[in-house]
mmCIF file of C-alpha atoms in Angstrom:
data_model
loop_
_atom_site.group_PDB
_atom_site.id
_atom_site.type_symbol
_atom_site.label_atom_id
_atom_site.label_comp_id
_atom_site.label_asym_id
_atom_site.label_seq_id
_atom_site.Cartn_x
_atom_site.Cartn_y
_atom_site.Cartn_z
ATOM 1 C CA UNK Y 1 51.260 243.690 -27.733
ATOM 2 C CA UNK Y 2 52.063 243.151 -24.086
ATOM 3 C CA UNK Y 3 52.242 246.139 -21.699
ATOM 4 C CA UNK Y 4 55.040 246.852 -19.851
ATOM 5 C CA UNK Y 5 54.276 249.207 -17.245
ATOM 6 C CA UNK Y 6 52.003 252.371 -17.381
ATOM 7 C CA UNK Y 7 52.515 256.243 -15.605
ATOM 8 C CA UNK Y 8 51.400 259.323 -15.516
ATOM 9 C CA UNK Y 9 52.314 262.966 -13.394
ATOM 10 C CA UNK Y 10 51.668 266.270 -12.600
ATOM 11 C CA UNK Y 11 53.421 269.215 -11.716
ATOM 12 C CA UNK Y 12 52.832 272.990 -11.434
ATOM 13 C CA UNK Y 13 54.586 274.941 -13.869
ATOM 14 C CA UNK Y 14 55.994 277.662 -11.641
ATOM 15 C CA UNK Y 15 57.719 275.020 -9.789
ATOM 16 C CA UNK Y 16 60.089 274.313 -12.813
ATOM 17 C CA UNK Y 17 59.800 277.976 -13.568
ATOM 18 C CA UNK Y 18 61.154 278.550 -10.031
ATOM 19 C CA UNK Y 19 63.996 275.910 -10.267
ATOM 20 C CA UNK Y 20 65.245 276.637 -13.603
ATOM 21 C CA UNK Y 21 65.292 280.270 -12.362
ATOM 22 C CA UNK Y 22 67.059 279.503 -9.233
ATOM 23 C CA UNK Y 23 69.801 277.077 -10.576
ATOM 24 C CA UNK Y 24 71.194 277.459 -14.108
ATOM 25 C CA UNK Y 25 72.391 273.673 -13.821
ATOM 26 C CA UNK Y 26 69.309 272.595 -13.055
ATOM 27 C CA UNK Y 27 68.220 272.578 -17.262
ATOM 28 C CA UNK Y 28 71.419 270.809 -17.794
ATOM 29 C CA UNK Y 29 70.507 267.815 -15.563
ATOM 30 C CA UNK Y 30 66.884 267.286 -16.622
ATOM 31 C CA UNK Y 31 66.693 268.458 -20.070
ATOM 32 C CA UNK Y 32 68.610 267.618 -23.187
ATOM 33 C CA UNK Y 33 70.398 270.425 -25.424
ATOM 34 C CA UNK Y 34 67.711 269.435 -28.429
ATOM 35 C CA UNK Y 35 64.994 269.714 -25.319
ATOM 36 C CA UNK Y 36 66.410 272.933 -24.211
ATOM 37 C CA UNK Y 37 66.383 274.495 -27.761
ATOM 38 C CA UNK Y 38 62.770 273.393 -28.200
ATOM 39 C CA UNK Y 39 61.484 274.976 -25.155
ATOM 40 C CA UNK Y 40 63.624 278.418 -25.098
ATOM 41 C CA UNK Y 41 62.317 278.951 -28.773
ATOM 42 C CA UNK Y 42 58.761 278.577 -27.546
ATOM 43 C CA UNK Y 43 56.233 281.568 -26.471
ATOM 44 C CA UNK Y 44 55.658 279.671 -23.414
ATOM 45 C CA UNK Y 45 58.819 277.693 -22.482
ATOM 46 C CA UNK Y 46 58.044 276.880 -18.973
ATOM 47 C CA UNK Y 47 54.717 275.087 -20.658
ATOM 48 C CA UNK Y 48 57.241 273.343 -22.461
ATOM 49 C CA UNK Y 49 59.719 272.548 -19.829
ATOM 50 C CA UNK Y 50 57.192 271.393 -17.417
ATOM 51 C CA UNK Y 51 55.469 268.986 -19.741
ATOM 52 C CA UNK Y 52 58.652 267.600 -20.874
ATOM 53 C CA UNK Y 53 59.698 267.206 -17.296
ATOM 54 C CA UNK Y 54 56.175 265.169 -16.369
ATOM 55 C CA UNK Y 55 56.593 263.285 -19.181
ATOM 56 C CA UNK Y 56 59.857 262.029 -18.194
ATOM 57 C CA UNK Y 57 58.401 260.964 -14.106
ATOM 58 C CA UNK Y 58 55.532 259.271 -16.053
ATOM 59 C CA UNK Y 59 57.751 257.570 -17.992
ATOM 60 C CA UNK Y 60 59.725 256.510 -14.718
ATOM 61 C CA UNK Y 61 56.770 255.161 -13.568
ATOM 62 C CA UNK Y 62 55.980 253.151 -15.869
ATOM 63 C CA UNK Y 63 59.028 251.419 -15.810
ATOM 64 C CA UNK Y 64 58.223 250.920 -12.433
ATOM 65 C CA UNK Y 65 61.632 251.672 -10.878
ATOM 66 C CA UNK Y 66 61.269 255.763 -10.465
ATOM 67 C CA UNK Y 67 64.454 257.859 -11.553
ATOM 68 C CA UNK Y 68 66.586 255.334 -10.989
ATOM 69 C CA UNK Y 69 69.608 253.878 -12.370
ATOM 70 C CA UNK Y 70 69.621 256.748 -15.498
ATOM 71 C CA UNK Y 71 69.522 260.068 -15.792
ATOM 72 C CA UNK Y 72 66.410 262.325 -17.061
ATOM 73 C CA UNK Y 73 69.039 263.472 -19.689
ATOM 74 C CA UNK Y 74 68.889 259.712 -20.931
ATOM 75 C CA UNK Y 75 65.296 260.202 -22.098
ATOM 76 C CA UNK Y 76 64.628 262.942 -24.477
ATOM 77 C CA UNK Y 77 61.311 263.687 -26.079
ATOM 78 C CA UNK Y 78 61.018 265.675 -29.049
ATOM 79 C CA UNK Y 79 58.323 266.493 -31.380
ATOM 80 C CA UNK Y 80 58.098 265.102 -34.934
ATOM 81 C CA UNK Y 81 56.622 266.789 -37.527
ATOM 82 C CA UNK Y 82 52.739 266.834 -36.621
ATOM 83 C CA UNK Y 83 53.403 267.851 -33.232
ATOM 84 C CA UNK Y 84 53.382 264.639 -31.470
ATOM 85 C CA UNK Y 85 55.723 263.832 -28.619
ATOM 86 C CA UNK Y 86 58.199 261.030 -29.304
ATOM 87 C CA UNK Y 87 60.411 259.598 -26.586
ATOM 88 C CA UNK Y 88 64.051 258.717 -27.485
ATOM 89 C CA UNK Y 89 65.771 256.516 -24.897
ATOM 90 C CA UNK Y 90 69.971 256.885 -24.644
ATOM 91 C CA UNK Y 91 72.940 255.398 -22.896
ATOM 92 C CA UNK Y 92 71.884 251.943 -20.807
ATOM 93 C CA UNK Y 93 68.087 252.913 -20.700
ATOM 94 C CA UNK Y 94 67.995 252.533 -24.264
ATOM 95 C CA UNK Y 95 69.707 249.098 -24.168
ATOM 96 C CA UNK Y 96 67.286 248.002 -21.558
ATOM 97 C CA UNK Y 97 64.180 248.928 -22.902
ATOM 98 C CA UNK Y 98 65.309 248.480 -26.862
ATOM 99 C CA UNK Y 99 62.536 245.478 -27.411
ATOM 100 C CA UNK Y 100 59.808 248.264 -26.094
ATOM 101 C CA UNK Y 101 57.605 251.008 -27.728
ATOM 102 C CA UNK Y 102 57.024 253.931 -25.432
ATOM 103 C CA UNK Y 103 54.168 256.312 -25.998
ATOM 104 C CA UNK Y 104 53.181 259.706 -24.125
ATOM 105 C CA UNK Y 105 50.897 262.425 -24.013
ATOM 106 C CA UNK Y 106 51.585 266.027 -22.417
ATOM 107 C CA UNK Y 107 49.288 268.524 -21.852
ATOM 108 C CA UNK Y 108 49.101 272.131 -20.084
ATOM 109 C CA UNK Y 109 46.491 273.889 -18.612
ATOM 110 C CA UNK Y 110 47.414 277.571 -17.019
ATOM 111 C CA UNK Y 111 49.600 276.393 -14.064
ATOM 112 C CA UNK Y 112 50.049 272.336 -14.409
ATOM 113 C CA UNK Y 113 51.655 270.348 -16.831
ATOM 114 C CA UNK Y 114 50.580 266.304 -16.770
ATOM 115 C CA UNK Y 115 51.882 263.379 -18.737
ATOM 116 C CA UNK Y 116 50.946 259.982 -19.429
ATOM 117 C CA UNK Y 117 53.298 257.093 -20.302
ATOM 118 C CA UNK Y 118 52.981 253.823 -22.407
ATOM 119 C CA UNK Y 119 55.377 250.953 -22.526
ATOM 120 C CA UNK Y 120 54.651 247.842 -24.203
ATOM 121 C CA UNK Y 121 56.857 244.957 -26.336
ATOM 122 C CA UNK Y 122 56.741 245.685 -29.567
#
């Protein structure tokens, strides 16, 4: 399998603690509802949030064009059943990238959140 593009970011979780606290619409324009209701049923949602948030830059990276032309609502990454984060691509991203497997990791530590993103032809 070919790769398509590779990323990866971090970002301190009281940063999205601090935005999400600041400006109710601010969940609303990064996060999906299924993202949302993930993270607010968590002990540690910010973790959650934050992760989710570098995992969706990293995946911007990797397709090499940055958040643009889509919305970070069009990618939303859930968990399946072991725990493992799973990207779903919607709306025009989705068309675009339909011929492409995307893989990520998130992990925490006590104030950062990183990602790493995967794109390759299937």
């Amino acid at each position: 399998m070919d790769v398509v593009g590779i990323g990866n970011d971090i970002i301190e979780i009281d940063r999205i603690k601090k935005a999400i606290e600041r400006n109710k619409n601010f969940k609303y324009k990064v996060y999906t509802d299924k993202e949302i209701k993930y993270a607010e049923k968590s002990k540690f949602p910010y973790n959650i949030y934050a992760g989710r948030f570098a995992a969706k830059e990293a995946i911007s990276k990797a397709f090499g064009t940055g958040v643009r032309g889509f919305l970070l609502t069009d990618i939303e990454i859930l968990n399946n059943e072991l725990g493992k984060p799973d990207v779903i691509l919607k709306n025009e991203i989705k068309k675009k990238y339909e011929e492409t497997e995307i893989m990520v990791t998130i992990s925490h530590s006590k104030e950062n959140a990183i990602a790493m993103a995967l794109i390759q032809k299937r």
